[in-house]
XYZ file of C-alpha atoms in Angstrom:
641
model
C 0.000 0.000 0.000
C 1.667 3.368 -1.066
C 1.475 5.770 2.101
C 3.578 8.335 0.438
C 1.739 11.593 1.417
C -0.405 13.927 -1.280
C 2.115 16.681 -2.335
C 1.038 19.961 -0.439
C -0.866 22.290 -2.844
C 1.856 25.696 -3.639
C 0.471 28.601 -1.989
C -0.399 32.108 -3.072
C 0.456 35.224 -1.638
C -2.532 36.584 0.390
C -2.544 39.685 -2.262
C -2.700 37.578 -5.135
C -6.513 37.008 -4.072
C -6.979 40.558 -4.008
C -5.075 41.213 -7.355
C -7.355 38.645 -8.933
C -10.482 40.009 -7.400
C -10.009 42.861 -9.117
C -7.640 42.456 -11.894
C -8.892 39.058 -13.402
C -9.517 39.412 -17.264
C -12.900 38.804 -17.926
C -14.709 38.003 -21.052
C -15.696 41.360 -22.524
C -19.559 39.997 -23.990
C -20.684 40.705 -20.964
C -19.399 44.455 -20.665
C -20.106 44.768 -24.564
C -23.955 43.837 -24.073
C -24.344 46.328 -21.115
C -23.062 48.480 -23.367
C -25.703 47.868 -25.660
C -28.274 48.411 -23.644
C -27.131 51.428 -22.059
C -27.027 52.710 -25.530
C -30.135 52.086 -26.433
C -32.116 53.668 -23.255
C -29.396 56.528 -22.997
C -30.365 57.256 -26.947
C -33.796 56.997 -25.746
C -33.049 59.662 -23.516
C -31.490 62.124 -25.557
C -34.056 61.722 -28.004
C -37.088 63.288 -25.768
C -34.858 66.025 -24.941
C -35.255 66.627 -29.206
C -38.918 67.886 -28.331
C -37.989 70.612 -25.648
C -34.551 71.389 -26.086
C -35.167 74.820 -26.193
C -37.137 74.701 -22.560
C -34.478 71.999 -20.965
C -31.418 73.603 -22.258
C -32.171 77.088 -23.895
C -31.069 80.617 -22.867
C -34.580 81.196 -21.591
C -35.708 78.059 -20.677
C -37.186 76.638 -17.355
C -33.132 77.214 -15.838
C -32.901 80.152 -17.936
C -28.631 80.942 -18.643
C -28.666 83.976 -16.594
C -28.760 81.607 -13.637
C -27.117 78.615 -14.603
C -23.989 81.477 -15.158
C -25.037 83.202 -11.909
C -24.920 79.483 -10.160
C -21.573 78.065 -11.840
C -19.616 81.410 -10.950
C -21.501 82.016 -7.440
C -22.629 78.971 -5.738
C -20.801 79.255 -2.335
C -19.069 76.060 -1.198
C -18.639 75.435 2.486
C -15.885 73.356 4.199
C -16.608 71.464 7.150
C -14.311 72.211 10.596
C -12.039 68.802 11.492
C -12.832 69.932 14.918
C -15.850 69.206 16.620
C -15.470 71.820 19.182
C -15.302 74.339 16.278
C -18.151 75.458 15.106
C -18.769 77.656 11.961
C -21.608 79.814 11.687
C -22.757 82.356 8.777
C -25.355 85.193 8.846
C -28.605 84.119 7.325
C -32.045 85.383 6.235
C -35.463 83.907 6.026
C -36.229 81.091 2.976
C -39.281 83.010 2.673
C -39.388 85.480 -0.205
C -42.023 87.911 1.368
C -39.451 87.706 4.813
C -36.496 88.118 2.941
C -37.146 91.254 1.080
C -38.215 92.559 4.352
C -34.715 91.812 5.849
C -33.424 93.325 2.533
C -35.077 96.866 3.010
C -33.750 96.602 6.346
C -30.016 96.223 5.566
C -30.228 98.911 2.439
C -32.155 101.192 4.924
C -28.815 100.885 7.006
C -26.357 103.786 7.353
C -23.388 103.635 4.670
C -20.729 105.564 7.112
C -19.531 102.752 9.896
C -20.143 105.725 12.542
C -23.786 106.110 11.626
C -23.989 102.697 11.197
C -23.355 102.029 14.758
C -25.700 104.845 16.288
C -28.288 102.667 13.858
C -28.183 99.437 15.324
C -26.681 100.243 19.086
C -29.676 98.823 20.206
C -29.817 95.677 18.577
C -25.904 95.698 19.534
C -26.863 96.119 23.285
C -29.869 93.449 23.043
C -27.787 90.705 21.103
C -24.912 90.989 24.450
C -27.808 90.239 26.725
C -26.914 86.463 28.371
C -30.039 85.599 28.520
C -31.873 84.711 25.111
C -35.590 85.448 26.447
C -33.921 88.660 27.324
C -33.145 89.369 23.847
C -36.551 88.235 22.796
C -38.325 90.809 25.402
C -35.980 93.657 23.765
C -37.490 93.079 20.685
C -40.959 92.330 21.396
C -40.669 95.676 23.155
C -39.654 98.118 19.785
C -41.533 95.912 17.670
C -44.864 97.152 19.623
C -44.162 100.664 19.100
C -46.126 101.688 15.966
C -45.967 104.938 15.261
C -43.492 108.515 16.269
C -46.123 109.147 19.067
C -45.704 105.937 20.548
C -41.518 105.798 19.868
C -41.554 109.252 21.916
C -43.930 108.330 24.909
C -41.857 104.887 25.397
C -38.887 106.940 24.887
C -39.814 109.480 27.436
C -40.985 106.281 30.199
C -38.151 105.009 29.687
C -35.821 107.872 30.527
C -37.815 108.232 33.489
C -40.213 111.238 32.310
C -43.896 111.550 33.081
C -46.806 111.297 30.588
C -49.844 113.570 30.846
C -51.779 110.498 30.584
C -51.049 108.412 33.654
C -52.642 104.745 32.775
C -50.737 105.241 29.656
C -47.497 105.849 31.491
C -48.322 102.803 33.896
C -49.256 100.304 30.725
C -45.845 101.643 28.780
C -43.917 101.035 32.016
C -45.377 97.291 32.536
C -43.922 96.622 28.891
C -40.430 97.981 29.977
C -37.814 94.864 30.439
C -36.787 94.704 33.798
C -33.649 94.275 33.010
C -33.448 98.137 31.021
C -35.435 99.370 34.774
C -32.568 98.093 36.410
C -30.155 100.676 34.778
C -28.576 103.826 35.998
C -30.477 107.357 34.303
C -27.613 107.991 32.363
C -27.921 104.391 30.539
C -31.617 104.665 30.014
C -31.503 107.721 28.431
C -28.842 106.178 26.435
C -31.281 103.100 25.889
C -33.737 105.654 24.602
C -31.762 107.487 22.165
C -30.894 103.914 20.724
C -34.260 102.765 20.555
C -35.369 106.033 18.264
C -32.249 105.272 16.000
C -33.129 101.835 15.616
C -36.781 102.449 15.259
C -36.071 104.520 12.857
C -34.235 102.142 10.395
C -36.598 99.274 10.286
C -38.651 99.273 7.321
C -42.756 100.499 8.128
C -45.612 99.568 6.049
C -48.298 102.891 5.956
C -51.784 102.169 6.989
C -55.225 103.958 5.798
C -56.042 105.607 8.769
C -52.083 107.662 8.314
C -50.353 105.304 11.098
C -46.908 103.169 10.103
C -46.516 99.386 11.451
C -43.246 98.411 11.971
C -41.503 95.837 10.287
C -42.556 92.483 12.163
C -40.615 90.278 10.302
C -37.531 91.975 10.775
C -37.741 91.714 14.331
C -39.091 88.085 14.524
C -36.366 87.260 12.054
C -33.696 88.127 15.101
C -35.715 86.384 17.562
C -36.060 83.064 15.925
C -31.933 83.037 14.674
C -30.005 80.734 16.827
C -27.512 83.213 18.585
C -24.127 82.046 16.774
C -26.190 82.774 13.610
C -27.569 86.264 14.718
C -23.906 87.324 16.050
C -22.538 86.560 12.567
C -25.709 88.402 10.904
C -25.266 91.348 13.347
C -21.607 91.117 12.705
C -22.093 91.555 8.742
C -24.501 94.547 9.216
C -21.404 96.079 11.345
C -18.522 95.174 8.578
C -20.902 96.472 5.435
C -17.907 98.555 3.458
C -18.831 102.051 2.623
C -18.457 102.353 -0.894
C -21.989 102.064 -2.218
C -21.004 99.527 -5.083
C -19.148 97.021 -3.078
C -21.781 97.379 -0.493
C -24.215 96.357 -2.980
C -22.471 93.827 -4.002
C -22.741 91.999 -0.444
C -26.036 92.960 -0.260
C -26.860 91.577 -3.724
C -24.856 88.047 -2.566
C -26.799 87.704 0.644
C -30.383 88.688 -1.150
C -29.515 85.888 -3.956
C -27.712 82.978 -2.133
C -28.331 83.517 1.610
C -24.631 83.674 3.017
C -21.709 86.128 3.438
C -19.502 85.300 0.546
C -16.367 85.653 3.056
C -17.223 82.769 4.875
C -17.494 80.269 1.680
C -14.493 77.755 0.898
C -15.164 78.810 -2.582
C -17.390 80.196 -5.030
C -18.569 78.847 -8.340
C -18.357 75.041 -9.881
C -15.930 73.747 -11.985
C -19.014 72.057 -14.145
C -18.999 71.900 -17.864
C -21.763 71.960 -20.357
C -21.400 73.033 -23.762
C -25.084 74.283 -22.935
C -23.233 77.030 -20.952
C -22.023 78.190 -23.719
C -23.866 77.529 -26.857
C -27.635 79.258 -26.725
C -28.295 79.661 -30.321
C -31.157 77.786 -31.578
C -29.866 76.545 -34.223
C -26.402 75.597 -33.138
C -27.443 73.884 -30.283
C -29.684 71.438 -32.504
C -26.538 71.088 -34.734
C -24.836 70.090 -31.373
C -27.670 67.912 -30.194
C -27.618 66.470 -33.707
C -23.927 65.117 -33.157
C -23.884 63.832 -29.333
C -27.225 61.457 -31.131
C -24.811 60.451 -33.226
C -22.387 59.886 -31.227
C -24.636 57.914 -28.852
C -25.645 55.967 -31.820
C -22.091 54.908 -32.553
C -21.320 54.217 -28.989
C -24.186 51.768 -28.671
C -23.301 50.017 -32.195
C -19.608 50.059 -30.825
C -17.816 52.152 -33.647
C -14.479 53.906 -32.226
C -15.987 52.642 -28.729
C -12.603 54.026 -27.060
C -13.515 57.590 -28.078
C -17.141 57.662 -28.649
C -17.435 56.280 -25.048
C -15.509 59.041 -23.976
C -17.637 61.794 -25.984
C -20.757 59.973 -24.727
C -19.960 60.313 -21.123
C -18.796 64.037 -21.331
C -21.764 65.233 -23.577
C -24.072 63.634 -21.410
C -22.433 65.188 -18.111
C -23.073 68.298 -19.784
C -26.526 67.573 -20.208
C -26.528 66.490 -16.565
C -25.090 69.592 -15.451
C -27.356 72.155 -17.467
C -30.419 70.727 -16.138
C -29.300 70.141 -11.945
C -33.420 71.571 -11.371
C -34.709 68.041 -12.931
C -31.918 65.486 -12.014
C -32.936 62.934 -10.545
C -32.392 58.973 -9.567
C -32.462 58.178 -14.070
C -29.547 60.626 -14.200
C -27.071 59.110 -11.315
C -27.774 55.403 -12.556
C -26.659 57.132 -16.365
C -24.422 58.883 -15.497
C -22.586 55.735 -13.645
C -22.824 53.092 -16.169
C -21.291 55.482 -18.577
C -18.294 55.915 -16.684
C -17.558 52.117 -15.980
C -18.152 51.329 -20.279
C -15.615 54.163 -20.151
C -12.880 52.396 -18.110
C -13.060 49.073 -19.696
C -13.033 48.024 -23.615
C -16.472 47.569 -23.990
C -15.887 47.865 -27.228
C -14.322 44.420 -27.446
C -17.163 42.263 -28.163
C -20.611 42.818 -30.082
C -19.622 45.658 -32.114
C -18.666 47.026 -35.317
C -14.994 47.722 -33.733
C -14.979 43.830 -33.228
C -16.117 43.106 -36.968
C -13.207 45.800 -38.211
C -10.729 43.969 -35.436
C -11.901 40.446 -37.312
C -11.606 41.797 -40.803
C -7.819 43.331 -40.171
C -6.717 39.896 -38.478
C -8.378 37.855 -41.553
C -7.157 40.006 -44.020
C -3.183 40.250 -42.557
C -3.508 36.250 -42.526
C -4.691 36.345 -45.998
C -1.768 38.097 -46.942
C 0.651 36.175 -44.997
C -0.042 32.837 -46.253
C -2.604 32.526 -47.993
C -5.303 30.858 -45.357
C -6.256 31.415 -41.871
C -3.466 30.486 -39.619
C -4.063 28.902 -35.652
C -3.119 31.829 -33.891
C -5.955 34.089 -36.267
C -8.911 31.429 -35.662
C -8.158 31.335 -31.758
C -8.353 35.432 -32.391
C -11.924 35.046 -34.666
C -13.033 32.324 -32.259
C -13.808 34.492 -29.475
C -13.141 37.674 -28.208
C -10.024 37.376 -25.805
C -10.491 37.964 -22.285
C -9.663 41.521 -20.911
C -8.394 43.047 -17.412
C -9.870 45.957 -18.582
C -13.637 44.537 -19.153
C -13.036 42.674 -15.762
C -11.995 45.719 -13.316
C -15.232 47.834 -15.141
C -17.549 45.305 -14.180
C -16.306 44.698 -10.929
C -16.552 48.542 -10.313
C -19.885 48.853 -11.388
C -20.456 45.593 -9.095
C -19.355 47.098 -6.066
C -20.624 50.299 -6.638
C -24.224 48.592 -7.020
C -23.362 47.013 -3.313
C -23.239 50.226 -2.186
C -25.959 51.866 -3.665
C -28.302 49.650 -2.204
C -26.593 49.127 1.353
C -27.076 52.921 1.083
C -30.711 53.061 0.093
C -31.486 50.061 2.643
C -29.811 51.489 5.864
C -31.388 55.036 5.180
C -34.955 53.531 5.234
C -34.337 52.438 8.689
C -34.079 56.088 9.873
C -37.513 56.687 8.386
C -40.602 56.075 10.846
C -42.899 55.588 7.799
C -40.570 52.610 6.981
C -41.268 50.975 10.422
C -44.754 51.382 10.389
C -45.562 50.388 6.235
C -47.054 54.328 5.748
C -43.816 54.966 3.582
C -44.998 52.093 1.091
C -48.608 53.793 1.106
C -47.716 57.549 0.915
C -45.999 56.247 -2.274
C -48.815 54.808 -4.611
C -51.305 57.473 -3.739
C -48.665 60.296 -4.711
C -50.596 61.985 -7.740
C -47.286 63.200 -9.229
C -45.947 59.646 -10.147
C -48.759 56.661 -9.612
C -51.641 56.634 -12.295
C -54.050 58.213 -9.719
C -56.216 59.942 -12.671
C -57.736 56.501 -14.039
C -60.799 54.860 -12.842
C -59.259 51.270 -11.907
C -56.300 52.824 -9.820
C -58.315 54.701 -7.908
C -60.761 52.302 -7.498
C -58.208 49.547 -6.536
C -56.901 51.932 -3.680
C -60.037 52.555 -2.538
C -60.733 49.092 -1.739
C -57.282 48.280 -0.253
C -58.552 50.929 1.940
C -61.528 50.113 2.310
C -60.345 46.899 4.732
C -58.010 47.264 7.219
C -56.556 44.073 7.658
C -55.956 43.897 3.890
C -53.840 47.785 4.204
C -51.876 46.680 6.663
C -50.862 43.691 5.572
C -50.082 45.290 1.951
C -47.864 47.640 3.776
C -45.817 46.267 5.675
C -45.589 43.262 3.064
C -44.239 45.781 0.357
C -41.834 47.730 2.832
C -40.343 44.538 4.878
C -39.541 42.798 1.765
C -37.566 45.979 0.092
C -36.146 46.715 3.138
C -35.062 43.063 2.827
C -34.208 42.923 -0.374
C -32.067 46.220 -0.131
C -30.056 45.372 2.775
C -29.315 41.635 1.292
C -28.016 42.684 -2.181
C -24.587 43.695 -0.855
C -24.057 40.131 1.073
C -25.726 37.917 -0.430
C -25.122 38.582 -4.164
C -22.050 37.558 -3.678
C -23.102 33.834 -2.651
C -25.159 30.954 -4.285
C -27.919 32.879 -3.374
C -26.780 35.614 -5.773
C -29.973 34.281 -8.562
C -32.558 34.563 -5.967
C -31.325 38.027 -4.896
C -31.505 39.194 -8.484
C -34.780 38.092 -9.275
C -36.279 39.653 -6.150
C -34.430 42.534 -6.877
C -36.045 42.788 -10.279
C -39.182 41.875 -9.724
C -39.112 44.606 -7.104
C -37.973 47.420 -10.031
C -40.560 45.932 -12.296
C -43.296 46.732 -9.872
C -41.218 50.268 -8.757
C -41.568 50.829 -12.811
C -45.297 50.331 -12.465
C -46.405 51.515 -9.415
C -44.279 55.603 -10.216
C -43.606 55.321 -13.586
C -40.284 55.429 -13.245
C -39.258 52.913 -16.361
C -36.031 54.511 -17.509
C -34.517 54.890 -13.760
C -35.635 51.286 -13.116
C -34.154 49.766 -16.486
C -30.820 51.246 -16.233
C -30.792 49.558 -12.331
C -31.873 45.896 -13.780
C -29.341 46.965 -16.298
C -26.646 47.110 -13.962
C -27.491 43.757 -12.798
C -26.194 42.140 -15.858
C -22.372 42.870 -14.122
C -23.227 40.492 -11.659
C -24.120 37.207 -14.878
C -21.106 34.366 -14.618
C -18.028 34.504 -17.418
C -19.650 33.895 -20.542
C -22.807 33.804 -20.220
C -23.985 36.159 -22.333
C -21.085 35.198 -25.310
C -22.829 31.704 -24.969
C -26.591 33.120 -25.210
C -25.295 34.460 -28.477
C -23.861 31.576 -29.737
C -26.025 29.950 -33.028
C -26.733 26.296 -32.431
C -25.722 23.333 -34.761
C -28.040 23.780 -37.376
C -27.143 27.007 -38.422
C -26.768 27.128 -42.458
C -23.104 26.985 -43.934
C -21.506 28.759 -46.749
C -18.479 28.495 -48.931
C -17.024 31.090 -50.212
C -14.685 30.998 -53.111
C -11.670 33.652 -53.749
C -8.641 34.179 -55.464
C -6.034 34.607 -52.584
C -3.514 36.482 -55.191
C -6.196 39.334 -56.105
C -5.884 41.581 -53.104
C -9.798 42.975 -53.467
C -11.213 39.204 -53.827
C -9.093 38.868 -50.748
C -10.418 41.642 -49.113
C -14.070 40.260 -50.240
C -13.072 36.817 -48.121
C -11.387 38.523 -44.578
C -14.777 40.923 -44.840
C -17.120 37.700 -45.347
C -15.343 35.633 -42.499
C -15.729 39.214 -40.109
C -19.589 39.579 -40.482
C -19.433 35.523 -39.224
C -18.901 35.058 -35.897
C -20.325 31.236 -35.753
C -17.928 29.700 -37.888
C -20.788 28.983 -40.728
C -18.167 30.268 -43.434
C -15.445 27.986 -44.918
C -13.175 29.926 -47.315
C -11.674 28.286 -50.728
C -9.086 29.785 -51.475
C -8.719 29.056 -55.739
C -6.061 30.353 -57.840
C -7.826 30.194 -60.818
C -11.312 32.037 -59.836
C -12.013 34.764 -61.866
C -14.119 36.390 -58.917
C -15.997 35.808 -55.623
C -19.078 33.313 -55.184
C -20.508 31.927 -52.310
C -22.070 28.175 -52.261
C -25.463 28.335 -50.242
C -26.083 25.243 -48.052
C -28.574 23.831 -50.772
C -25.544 24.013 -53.051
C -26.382 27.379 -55.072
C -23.415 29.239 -56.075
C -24.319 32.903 -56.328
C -22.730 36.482 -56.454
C -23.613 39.980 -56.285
C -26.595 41.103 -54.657
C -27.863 37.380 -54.657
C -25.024 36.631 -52.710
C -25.056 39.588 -50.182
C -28.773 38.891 -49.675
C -27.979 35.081 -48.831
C -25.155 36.071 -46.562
C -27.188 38.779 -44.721
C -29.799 35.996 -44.436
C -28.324 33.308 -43.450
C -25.794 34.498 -40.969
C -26.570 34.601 -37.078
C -25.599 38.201 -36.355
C -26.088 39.644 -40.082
C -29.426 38.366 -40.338
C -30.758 40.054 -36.629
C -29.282 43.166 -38.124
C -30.457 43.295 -41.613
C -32.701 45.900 -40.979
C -29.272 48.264 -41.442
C -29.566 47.442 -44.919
C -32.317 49.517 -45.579
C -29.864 52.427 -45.115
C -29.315 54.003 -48.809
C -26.487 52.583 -50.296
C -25.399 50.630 -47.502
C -26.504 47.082 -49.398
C -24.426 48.414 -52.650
C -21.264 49.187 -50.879
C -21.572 45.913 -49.119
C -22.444 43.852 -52.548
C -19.160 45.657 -53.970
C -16.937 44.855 -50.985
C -18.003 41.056 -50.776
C -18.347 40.752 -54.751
C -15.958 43.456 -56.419
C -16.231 41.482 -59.427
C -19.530 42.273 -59.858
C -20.827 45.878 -61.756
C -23.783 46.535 -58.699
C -24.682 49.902 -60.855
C -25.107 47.549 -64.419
C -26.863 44.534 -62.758
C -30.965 45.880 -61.904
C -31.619 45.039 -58.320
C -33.183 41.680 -58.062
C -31.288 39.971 -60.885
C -28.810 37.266 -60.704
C -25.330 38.744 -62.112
C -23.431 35.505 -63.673
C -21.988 33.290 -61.346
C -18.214 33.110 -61.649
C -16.389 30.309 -62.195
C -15.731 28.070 -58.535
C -13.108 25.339 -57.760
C -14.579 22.314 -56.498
C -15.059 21.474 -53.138
């Protein structure tokens, strides 16, 4: 009995698992076809923007260019502290517009000269230093409550510590006093007084019928309801206003538009690009528009993929960036696979940059020898695996992880995602769910109508995406990873439904293809054993019957073409599988027909000319422009099989 001990298997390095995680070439089908099909619905895209592009991207559209150039040259950025004991705060005004013009007449109604300036708001000044903030909030209740001169002078003269002719006047004024101003020395209340009739006189008063003048409310409750870091750094800005009047408007302009002191931004401005920023000419932008659909076109048929994808990706960042006031989830999921068919060759497989790849490696064999050589049919068999196509897809896998670890942990914050009311505020939401026909309605109406039935339809529908959101990024990367997927896309398909949100949820299930094992999708592809064969005679010594061949053996990628080479032929023929031999058009319309990828895209023949140019590369022989379409052009002569 042999006891000699199984050799030990070699081991790796622990980072060549890593390296080949990432780094492990990949058949490129895969990447092509997701190219494909991001092509397609990114085409889609571009094409409803034909429509309106005047109202999505125009110079006076719904984002008209004046702000779009406002936004990319003003937009203030803010940088976060690395402390958290420091704390950064910036002056602010209401997010109401009726509020914030109110604050605006305020600061214009300011004093230019600093001196002046100070008199003006001394009072506000004196109330903002006040410890206590209900202390600052009395203060202000108790100007805000003087309407008129008459009343500014009698609370003036109280609070001095004169006497008013009218003594249950004096005694109500005197109630409304803060304690805290009673508590001061004459001097300082007459100096309280003097500040209240500068202040007064600043704010901003509405006249009234009957001749009196109401102060401006908002102004005041603006102050009271700002957290105090925020009001210091608003009173703060009032006090640092420069004096010239066109820088001051300038700040004043800044804080009326984006609500912040531009000193206190990181930066200002985006370093975005659109060629919409630029180009607002009707006509030249549907020139442009024109191009990036071509260009989209050529990306998805995979025609200079290694540039186009490039052009793609920027043009439609540019759309992306013109149009920030409708972006949405669509956008982001766009936007993303673009970038990863950027990275890798996803132009390796299922395009015309594969069939031009084929042709060049048939036709340099061609020349070399004669015949297709070993190293050439390995080359036509299959397209060769690719780091490239393999560090794409596992990008796009991972960042699909965490998307939905993302979307699945920030449900859990949400209340309406404990209790199931998230899954029914959704499909009664007017703006996406088909609430305007009959049967919707009526369907809700009934789920409604029983209780046990809701409830059990919510939490149903917001357990199970909770579940299947959190699961994606751990279990799709187990045996479980088929069951994951389906759930997931069943899920989308009812999403798609339910809000009528088809393009966002295509371009996720798209994503899922990254996540389909090696060669997969090259196998789906693959034409089965009863697929028709051809012959297809040449003379290997005349370099455009040559050129006829490598171009016939490119547009087959199921090996149904056998080439013969023969010396003597006086031109190009193919031999159908019932043993025709034909040329010219009849033999472009049998190979077009009969093979596997040729024959899904024959529509492209209906292009003009595109069938003549093909008959004369396949057939040069042959005089397309003498021979009426239809007709059989005489077969040349064949060498037997």
């Amino acid at each position: 009995m042999n006891t000699t001990p199984a050799p030990a298997l070699p081991t790796q390095p622990w980072w060549r698992g890593w390296s080949d995680f990432w780094f492990r070439p990949t058949d490129p089908t895969t990447l092509a076809f997701i190219r494909i099909s991001t092509g397609l619905l990114v085409l889609y895209i571009h094409l409803t923007y034909s429509r309106d592009l005047q109202s999505f991207f125009g110079k006076h559209g719904w984002y008209a260019s004046a702000f779009v150039d406002r936004d990319r040259r003003e937009r203030p950025d803010f940088v976060s502290p690395t402390s958290w004991d420091e704390q950064i705060s910036w002056p602010r005004l209401s997010d109401f517009p009726h509020r914030r013009e109110a604050m605006m007449e305020f600061l214009r109604a300011v004093p230019g000269n600093k001196t002046a300036r100070q008199n003006a708001i001394a009072y506000l000044d004196r109330a903002n230093q006040l410890k206590n903030p209900d202390d600052f909030r009395a203060a202000m209740e108790f100007i805000r409550n003087m309407h008129t001169v008459d009343g500014v002078k009698k609370s003036v003269t109280v609070i001095e510590g004169g006497k008013l002719t009218d003594k249950a006047e004096q005694e109500l004024i005197d109630q409304q006093i803060p304690a805290f101003f009673k508590a001061q020395n004459p001097n300082d209340r007459k100096q309280i007084g003097s500040e209240i009739v500068a202040f007064w006189t600043i704010i901003p008063k509405t006249p009234t019928p009957d001749g009196t003048q109401i102060t401006g409310a908002y102004v005041f409750n603006h102050f009271i309801e700002l957290p105090p870091d925020t009001r210091k750094s608003l009173i703060q800005f009032i006090k640092e206003l420069p004096e010239d009047d066109v820088e001051r408007a300038q700040w004043l302009d800044y804080m009326n538009y984006w609500n912040t002191d531009r000193r206190v931004t990181y930066r200002t401005g985006h370093a975005g690009f659109s060629v919409w920023f630029h180009v607002t000419d009707p006509t030249q932008m549907a020139l442009i528009h024109a191009g990036i659909i071509v260009l989209i076109v050529l990306f998805t048929v995979g025609l200079f993929t290694r540039v186009t994808s490039v052009l793609v990706w920027v043009a439609c960042v540019g759309y992306i960036h013109r149009t920030q006031q409708v972006l949405f989830g669509m956008d982001t999921m766009m936007n993303i696979l673009l970038f990863y068919l950027m990275i890798g060759n996803s132009g390796a497989a299922l395009s015309i940059d594969r069939v031009i790849a084929r042709y060049r490696a048939t036709r340099a064999s061609l020349r070399r020898s004669g015949t297709i050589d070993p190293n050439t049919r390995a080359f036509l068999a299959c397209p060769q695996p690719s780091v490239g196509a393999g560090f794409a897809i596992r990008l796009l896998q991972i960042h699909v992880c965490f998307i939905y670890a993302a979307a699945g942990f920030s449900k859990l914050k949400g209340e309406g995602w404990w209790s199931g009311q998230a899954f029914w505020d959704v499909i009664v939401n007017p703006e996406f769910t088909p609430m305007n026909t009959a049967w919707y309605e009526g369907l809700l109406r009934w789920i409604a109508g029983s209780k046990p039935l809701y409830h059990t339809l919510c939490t149903f529908a917001v357990w199970s995406t909770l579940a299947i959101e959190i699961c994606i990024p751990f279990l799709v990367w187990t045996k479980a990873r088929w069951l994951v997927l389906f759930l997931a896309t069943a899920m989308h398909a009812v999403i798609g439904v339910i809000m009528g949100l088809n393009l966002f949820e295509l371009l996720m299930i798209v994503m899922y293809l990254a996540f389909l094992p090696d060669r997969v999708i090259r196998d789906r592809f693959r034409g089965g054993p009863d697929l028709p064969k051809f012959a297809f005679a040449f003379n290997p010594g005349a370099d455009a019957q040559a050129r006829g061949a490598a171009l016939a053996v490119a547009l087959d990628v199921d090996n149904q073409v056998s080439l013969m080479p023969d010396k003597t032929a006086a031109g190009t023929a193919v031999t159908t599988a019932a043993g025709a031999v034909v040329s010219g058009p009849e033999g472009t319309r049998a190979l077009t027909t009969g093979l596997r990828i040729p024959s899904v895209m024959s529509w492209a023949l209906w292009i003009p000319g595109l069938f003549g140019l093909l008959t004369r590369r396949l057939f040069p022989q042959v005089d397309v422009t003498a021979a009426p379409s239809g007709t059989k052009p005489p077969a040349p002569t064949v060498a037997a099989k």
